[in-house]
Every structure is written in structure tokens, then in C-alpha cells.
PDB file of C-alpha atoms and ligand atoms in Angstrom:
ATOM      1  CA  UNK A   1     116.010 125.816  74.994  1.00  0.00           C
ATOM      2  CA  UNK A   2     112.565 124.586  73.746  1.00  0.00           C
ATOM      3  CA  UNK A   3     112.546 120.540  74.505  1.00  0.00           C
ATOM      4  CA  UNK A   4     111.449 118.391  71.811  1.00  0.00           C
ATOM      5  CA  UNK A   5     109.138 115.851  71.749  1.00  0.00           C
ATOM      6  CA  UNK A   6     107.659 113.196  68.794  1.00  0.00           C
ATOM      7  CA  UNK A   7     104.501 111.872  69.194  1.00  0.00           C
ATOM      8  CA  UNK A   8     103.749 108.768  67.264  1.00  0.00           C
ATOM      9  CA  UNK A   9     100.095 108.289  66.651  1.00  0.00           C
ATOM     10  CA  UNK A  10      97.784 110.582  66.445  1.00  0.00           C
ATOM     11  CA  UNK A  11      94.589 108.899  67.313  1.00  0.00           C
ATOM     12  CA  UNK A  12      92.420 111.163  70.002  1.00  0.00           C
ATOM     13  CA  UNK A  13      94.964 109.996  72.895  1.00  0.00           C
ATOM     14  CA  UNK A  14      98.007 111.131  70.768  1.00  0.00           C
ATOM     15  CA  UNK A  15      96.893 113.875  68.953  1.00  0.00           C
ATOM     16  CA  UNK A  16      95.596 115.087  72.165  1.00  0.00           C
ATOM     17  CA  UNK A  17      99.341 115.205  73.674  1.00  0.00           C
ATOM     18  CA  UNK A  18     100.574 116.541  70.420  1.00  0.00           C
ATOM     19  CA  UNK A  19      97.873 119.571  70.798  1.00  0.00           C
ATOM     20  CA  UNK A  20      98.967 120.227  74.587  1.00  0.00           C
ATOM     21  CA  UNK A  21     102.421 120.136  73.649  1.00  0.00           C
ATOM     22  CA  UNK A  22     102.251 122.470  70.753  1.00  0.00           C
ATOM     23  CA  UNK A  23     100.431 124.912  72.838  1.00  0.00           C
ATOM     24  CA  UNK A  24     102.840 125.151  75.649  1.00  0.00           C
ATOM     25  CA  UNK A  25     105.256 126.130  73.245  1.00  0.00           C
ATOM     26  CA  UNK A  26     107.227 122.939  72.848  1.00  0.00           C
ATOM     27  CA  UNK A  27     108.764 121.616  69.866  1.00  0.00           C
ATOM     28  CA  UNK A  28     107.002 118.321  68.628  1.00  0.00           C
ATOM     29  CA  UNK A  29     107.696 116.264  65.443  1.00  0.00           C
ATOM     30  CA  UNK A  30     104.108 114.417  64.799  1.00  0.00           C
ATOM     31  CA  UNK A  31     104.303 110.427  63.103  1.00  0.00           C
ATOM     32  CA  UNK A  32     101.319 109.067  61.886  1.00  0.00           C
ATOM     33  CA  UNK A  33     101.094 106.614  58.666  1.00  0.00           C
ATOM     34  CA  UNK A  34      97.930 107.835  57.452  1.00  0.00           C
ATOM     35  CA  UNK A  35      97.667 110.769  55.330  1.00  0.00           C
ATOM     36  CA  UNK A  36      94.375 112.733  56.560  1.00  0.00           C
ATOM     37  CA  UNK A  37      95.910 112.666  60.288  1.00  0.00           C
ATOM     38  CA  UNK A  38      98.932 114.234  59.013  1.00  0.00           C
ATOM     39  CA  UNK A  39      97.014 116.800  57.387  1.00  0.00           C
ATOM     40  CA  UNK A  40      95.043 117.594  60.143  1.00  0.00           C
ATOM     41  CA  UNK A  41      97.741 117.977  62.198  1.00  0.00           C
ATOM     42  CA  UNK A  42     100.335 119.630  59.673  1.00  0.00           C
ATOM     43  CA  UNK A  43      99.535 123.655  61.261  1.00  0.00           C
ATOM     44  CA  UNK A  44      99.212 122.183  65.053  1.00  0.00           C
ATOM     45  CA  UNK A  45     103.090 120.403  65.455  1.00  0.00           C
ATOM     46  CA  UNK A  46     106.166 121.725  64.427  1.00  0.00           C
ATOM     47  CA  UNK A  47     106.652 119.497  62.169  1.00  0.00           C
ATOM     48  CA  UNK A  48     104.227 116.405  60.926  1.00  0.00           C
ATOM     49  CA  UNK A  49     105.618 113.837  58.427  1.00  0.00           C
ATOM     50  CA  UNK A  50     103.612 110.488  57.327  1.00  0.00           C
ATOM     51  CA  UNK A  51     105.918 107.670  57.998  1.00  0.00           C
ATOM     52  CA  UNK A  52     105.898 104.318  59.132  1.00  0.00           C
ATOM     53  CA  UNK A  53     106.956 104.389  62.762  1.00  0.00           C
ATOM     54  CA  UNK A  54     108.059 100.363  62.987  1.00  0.00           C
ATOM     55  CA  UNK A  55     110.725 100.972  59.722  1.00  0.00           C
ATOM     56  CA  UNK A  56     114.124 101.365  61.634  1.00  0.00           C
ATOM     57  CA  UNK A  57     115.323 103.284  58.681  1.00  0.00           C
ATOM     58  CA  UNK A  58     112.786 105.792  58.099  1.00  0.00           C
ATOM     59  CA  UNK A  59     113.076 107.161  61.811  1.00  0.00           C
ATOM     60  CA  UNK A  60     116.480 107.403  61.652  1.00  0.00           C
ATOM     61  CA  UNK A  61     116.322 109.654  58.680  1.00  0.00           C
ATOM     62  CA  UNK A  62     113.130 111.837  60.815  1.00  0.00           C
ATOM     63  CA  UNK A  63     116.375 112.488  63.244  1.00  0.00           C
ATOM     64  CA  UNK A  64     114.557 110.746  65.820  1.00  0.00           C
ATOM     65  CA  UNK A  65     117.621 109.817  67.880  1.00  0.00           C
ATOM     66  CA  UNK A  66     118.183 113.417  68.975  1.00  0.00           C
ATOM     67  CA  UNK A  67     114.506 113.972  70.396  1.00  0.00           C
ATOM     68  CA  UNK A  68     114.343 114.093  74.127  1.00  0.00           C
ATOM     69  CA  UNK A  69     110.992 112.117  74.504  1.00  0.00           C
ATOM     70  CA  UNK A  70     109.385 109.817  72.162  1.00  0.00           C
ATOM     71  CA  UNK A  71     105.523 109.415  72.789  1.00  0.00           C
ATOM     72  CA  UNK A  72     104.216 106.032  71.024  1.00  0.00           C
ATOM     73  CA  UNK A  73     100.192 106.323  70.944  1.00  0.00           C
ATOM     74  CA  UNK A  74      99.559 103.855  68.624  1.00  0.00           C
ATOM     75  CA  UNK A  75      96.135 102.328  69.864  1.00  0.00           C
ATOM     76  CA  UNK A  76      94.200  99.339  68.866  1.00  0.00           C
ATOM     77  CA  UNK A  77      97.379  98.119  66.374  1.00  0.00           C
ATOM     78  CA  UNK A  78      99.643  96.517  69.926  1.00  0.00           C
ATOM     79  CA  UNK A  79     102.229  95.027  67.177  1.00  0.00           C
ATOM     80  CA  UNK A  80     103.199  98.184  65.645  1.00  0.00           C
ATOM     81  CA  UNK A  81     103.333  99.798  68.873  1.00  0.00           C
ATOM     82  CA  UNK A  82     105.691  97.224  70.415  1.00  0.00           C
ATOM     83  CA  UNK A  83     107.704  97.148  66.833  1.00  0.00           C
ATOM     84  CA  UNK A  84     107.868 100.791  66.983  1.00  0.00           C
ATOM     85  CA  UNK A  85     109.272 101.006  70.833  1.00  0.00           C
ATOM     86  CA  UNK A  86     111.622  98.125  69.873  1.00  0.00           C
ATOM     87  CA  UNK A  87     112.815 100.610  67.057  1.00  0.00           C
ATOM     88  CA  UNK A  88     112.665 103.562  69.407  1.00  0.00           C
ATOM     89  CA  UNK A  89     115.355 101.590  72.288  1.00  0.00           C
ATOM     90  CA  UNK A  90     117.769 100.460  69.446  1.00  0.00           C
ATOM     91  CA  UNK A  91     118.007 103.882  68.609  1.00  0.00           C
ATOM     92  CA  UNK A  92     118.728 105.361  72.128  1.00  0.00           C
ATOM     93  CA  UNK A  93     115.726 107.696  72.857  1.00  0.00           C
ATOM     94  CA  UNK A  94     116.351 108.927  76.162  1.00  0.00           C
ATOM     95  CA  UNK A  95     112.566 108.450  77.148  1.00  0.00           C
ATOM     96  CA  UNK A  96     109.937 106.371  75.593  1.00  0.00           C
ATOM     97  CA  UNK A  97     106.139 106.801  77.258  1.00  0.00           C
ATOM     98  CA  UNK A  98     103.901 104.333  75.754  1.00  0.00           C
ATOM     99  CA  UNK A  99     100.018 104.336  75.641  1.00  0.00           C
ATOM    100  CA  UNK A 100      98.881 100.658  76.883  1.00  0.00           C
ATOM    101  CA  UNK A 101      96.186  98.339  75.274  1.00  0.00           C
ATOM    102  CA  UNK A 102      95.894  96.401  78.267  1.00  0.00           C
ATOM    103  CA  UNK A 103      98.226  94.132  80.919  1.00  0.00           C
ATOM    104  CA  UNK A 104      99.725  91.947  78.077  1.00  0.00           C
ATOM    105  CA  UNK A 105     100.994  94.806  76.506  1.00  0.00           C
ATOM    106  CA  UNK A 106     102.350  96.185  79.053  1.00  0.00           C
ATOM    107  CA  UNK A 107     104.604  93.436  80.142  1.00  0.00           C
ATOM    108  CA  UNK A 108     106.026  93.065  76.768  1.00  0.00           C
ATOM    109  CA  UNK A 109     106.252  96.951  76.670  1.00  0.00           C
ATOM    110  CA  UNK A 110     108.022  96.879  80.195  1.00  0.00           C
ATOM    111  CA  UNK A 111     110.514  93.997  79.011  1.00  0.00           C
ATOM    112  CA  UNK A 112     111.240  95.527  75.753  1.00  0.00           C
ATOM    113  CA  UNK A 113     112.575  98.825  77.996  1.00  0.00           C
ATOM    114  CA  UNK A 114     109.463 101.214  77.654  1.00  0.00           C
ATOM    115  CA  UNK A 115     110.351 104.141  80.711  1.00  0.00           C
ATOM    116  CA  UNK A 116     106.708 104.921  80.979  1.00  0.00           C
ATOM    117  CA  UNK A 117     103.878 103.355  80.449  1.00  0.00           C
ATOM    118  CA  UNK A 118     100.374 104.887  80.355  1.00  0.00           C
ATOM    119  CA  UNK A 119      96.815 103.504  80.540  1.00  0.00           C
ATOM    120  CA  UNK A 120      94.868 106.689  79.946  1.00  0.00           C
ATOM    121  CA  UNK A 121      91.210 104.522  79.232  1.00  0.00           C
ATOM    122  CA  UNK A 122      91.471 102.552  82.496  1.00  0.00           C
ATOM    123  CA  UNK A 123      92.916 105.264  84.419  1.00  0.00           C
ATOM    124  CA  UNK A 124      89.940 107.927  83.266  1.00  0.00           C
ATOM    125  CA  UNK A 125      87.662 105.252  84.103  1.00  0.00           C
ATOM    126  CA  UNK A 126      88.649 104.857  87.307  1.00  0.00           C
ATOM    127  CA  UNK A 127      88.179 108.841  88.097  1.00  0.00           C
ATOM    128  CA  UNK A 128      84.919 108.746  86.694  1.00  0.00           C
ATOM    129  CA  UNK A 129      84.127 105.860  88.634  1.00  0.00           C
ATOM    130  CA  UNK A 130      84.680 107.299  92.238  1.00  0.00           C
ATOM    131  CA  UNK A 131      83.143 110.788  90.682  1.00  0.00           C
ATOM    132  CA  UNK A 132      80.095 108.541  90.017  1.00  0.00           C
ATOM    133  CA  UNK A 133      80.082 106.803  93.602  1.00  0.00           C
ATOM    134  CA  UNK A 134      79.921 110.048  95.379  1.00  0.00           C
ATOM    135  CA  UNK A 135      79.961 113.695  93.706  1.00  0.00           C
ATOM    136  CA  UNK A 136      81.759 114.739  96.564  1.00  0.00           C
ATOM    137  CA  UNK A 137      84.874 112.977  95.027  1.00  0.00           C
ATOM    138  CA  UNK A 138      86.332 114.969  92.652  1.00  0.00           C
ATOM    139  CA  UNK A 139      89.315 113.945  91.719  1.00  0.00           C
ATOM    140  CA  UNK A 140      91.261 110.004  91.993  1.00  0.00           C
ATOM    141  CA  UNK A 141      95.108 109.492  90.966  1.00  0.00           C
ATOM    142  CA  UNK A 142      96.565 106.086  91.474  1.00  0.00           C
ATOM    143  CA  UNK A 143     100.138 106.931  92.243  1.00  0.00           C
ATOM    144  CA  UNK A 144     101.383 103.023  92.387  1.00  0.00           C
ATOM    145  CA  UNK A 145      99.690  99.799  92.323  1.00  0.00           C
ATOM    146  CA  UNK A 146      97.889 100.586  96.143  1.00  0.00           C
ATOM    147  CA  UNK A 147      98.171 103.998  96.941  1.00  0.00           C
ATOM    148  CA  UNK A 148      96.584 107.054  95.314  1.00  0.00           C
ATOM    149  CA  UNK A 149      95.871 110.653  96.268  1.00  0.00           C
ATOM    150  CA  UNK A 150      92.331 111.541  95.957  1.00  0.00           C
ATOM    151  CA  UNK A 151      90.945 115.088  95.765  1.00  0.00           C
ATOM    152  CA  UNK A 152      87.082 115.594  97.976  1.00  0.00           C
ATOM    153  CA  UNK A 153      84.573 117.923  98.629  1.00  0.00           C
ATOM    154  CA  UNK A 154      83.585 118.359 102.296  1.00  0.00           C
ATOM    155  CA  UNK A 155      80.241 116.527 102.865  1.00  0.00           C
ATOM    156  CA  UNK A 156      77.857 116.370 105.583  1.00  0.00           C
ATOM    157  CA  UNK A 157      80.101 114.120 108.025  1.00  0.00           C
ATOM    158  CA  UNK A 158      83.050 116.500 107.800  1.00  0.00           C
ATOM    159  CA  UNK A 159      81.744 119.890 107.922  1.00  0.00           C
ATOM    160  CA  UNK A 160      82.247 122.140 110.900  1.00  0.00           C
ATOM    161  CA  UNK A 161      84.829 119.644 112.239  1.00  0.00           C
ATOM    162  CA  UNK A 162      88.194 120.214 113.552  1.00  0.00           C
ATOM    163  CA  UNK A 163      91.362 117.975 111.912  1.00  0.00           C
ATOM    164  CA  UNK A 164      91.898 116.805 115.199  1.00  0.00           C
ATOM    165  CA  UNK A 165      88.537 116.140 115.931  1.00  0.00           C
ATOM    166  CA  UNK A 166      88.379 113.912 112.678  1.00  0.00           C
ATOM    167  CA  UNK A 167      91.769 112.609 113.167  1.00  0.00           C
ATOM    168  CA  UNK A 168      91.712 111.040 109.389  1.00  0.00           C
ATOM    169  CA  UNK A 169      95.397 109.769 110.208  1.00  0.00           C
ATOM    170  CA  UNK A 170      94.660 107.726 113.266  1.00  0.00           C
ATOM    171  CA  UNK A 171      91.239 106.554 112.131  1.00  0.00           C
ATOM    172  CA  UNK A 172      91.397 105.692 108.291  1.00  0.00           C
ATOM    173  CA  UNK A 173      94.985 106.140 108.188  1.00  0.00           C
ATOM    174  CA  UNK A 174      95.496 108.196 105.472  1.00  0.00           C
ATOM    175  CA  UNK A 175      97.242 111.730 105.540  1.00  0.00           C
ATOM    176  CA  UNK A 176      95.674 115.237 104.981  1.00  0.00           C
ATOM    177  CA  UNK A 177      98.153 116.726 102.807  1.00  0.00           C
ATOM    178  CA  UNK A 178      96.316 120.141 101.908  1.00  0.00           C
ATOM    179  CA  UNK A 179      92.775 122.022 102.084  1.00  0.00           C
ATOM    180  CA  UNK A 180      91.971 123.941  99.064  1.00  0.00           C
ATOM    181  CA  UNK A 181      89.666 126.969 100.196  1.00  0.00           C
ATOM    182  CA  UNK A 182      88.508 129.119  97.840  1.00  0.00           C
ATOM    183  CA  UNK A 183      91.415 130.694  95.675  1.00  0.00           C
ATOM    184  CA  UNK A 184      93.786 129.277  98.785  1.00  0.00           C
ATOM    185  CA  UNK A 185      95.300 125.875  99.249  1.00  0.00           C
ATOM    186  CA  UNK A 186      96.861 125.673 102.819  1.00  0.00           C
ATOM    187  CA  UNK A 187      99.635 123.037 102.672  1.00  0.00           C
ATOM    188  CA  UNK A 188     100.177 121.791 106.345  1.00  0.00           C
ATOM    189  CA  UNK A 189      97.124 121.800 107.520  1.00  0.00           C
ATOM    190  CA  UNK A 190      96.835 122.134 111.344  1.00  0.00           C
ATOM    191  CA  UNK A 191      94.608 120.209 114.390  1.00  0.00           C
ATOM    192  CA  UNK A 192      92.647 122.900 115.217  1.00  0.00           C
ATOM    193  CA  UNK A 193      91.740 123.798 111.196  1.00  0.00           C
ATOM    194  CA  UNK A 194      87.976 123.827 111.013  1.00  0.00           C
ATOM    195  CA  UNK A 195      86.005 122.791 107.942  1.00  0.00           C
ATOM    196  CA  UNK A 196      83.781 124.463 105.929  1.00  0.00           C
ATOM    197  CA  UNK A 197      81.195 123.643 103.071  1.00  0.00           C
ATOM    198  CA  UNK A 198      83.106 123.858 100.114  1.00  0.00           C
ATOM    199  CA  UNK A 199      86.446 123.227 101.428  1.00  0.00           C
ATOM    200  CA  UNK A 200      88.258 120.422  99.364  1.00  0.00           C
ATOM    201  CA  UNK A 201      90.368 117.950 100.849  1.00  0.00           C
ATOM    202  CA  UNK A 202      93.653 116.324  99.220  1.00  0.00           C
ATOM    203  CA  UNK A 203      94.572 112.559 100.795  1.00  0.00           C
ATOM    204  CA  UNK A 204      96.990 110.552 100.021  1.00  0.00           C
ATOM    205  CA  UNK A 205      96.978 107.016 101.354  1.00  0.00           C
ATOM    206  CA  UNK A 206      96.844 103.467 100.740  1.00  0.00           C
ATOM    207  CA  UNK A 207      94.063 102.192  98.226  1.00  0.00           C
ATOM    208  CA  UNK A 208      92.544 100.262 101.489  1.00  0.00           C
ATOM    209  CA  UNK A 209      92.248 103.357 103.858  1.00  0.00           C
ATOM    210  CA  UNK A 210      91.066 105.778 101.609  1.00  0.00           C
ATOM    211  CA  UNK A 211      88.253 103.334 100.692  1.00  0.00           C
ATOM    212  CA  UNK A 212      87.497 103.362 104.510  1.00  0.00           C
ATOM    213  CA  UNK A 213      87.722 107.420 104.634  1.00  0.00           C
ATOM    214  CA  UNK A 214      85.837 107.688 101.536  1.00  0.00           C
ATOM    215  CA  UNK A 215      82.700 105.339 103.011  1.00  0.00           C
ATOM    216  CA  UNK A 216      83.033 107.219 106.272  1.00  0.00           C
ATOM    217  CA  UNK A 217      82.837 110.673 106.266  1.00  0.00           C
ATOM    218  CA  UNK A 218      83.159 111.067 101.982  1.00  0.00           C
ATOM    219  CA  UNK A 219      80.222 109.326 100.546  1.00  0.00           C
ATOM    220  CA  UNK A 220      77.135 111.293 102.376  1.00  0.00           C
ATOM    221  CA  UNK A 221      74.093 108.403 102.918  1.00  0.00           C
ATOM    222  CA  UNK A 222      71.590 109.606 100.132  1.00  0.00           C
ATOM    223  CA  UNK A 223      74.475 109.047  97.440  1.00  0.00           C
TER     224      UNK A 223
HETATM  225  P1  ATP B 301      92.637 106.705  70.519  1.00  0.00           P
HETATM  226  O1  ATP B 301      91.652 106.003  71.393  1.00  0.00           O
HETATM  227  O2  ATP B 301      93.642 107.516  71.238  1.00  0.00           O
HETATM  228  O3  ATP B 301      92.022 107.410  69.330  1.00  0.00           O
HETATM  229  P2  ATP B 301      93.117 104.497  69.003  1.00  0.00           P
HETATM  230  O4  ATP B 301      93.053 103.214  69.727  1.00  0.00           O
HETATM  231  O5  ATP B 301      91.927 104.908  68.173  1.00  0.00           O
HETATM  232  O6  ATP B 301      93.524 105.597  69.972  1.00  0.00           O
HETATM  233  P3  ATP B 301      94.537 103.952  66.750  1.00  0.00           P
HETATM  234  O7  ATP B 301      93.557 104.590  65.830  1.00  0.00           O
HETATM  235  O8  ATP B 301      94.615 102.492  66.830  1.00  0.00           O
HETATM  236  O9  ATP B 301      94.388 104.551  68.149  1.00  0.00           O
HETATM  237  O10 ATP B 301      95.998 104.464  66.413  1.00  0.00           O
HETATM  238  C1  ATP B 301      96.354 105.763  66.610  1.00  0.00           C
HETATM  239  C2  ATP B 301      97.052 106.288  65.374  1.00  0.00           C
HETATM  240  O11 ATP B 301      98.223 105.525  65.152  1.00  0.00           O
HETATM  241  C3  ATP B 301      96.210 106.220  64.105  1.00  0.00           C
HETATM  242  O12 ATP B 301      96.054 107.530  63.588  1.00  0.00           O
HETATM  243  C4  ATP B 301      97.047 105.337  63.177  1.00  0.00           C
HETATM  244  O13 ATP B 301      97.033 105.814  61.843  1.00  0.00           O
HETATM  245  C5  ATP B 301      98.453 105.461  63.771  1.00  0.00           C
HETATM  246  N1  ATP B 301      99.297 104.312  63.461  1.00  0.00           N
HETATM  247  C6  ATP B 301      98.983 103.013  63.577  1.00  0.00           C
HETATM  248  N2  ATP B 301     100.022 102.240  63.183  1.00  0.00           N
HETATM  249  C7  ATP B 301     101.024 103.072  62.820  1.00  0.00           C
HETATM  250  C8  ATP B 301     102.361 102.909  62.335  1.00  0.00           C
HETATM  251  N3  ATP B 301     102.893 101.698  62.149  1.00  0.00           N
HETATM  252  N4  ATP B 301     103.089 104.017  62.074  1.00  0.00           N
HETATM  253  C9  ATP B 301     102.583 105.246  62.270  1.00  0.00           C
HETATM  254  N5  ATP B 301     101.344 105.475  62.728  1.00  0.00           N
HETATM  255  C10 ATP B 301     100.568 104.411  62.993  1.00  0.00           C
END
């Protein structure tokens, strides 16, 4: 059975999701409270309907209370979007992700009984931001408030070298979890696996070691 999904909002964040959605086949009602959006978006969703997302009434006549997953994207507007999850809980949606304006919001969001909450400005900025401290870091996801998994490039410091010879878990702390190499990614990597130049490395640790990995043998000197 196809899941179904409404996506409230369809500012570039939103109407991003909505697009994804659509495309992998899934059934999405699209909100938005401004005509043109609506229009843009009437061929893309399953269904798109301009409605007022904060007016109890109205989404209980969309048939919002049988959707599995309510997405609220509402942006720069923080009291519709709280309005509109406050709606969304009194009607029993069985998950609620809501896009984040910043830490204010979320607190109300969290009290309020938001199940996810997503900072997709701050958390792209962050990516770019350790892409733009060393190429060689491709790829940063925090996975809680201190630990993330980050995805690297072998650099100069690494290359050639055995896991056991770099020991990342004894010296920075942080685990190895796979090596992608070429089309392969080898999933328990082993002591005597030896690096080579274009190998990528996937780490998961503690925001405070990987810092210390990434300055060590990560960040080459001329970056
Ligand atoms: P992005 O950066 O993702 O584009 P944004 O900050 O630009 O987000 P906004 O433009 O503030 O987002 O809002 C996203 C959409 O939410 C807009 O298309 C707007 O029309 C819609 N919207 C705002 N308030 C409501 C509401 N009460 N009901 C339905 N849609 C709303």
C-alpha cells in the first residue's frame, strides 16, 4: 500500500520534499495558502488544494487525520507553523516533522508534541562548512547534539597505511565503520586493510574526536 504523506508549505524546503515524494511513487496531499504555489504544484502531488493550514476545520475536511505523516514547512511565518502543528496534534497525526526557524521555535515546537524536528539551513551549512575546511571531507551528519558520522577522502596522512597502523579508535577515538572503494563499500573493515588514494572513509564518533581525526590525518597542511 502506497503511504501517504501532506506536505504543508511549499516554499523551496517543502516543495522540495513534496517533489521527492511524488517521484518515489508516494501519495502526497500538497497545502499551501497561496494560489500560484498550488498551481505550480497541482501536476507534481497527488493532490494540491489551497487552504489555510492553521483553520482546524478546513483540515479536517482535507481528511488530514488519516495521513500517515504530516510535513509542516512553513518558513519565515513561525506562528502559523506552530498554529498549524497545534492543529495537526489535536487531530491525531501519527507523525508530525517540522521545518525549524531557529532554537525558539523549536522548543515551542518540541513542547507542543512535534515528533521531528528539522533544521535543514543550519544543518546544510554545517556540511558545507567542513566541505569548505578541507575538500577531503565530503560528507558531515550530526546524528545527536555531539556525535556525527562524517564521510572523508583519504589524504596525504592516511594513504598507504594499514587500520592498525592508524589505529583511529585508540588515537582519536572514533570508529571506522566502512571504506567505500570504488563501486565497493567493505563494512567491517579489518587491521591489516591498507589505504589507497581515493578510498573514502565513514566515522562515526563524538563531535570532539572527530575534530581531532579530522585535524590529524583529514585536513592535509596546504588546505
Ligand atoms: P524555503 O526557504 O523553504 O523556501 P521559506 O522560509 O521561504 O522556506 P515561506 O515562504 O515562509 O518559506 O513559507 C513556505 C510556504 O508556506 C509558502 O509558500 C507560504 O505560502 C506557505 N504558508 C505560509 N503560511 C501558511 C498557512 N497558514 N497555510 C498554508 N500555507 C502557508
Amino acid at each position: 500500500m502506497k503511504r501517504e504523506f501532506a506536505v504543508i508549505g511549499l516554499g523551496r524546503f517543502g516543495g522540495s520534499i513534496c517533489r521527492e515524494l511524488s517521484a518515489e511513487g508516494m501519495q502526497v496531499l500538497a497545502i499551501d495558502n497561496d494560489e500560484d504555489k498550488i498551481n505550480e504544484y497541482k501536476n507534481i502531488a497527488s493532490h494540491a488544494v489551497i487552504a489555510d493550514s492553521t483553520d482546524e476545520a478546513t483540515l479536517r475536511e482535507l481528511g488530514l487525520k488519516n495521513i500517515d505523516h504530516v510535513i509542516v514547512a512553513i518558513g519565515d511565518n513561525i506562528q502559523a507553523s506552530i498554529l498549524t502543528t497545534v492543529v495537526l496534534t489535536d487531530l491525531g497525526i501519527k507523525k508530525i516533522t517540522v521545518k525549524a526557524q531557529n532554537d525558539y521555535h523549536e522548543k515551542i515546537l518540541n513542547k507542543i508534541g512535534a515528533d521531528q524536528i528539522v533544521h535543514p539551513e543550519r544543518d546544510m551549512g554545517k556540511r558545507i562548512a567542513h566541505n569548505i575546511i578541507s575538500s577531503n571531507i565530503l560528507d558531515y551528519l550530526e546524528l545527536s547534539d555531539d556525535h556525527s558520522i562524517v564521510e572523508v577522502k583519504v589524504g596525504k596522512r592516511m594513504l598507504g597505511k594499514t587500520m592498525i597502523e592508524l589505529d583511529i579508535r585508540a588515537n582519536y577515538g572514533c570508529n571506522v565503520v566502512a571504506i567505500k572503494r570504488e563501486k565497493e563499500i567493505n563494512v567491517s573493515p579489518s587491521a591489516d586493510d591498507e589505504l589507497r588514494e581515493d578510498d573514502i572513509l565513514i566515522v562515526i564518533g563524538s563531535d570532539k574526536d572527530i575534530s581531532r581525526f579530522e585535524k590529524h590525518l583529514v585536513i592535509d597542511e596546504n588546505h
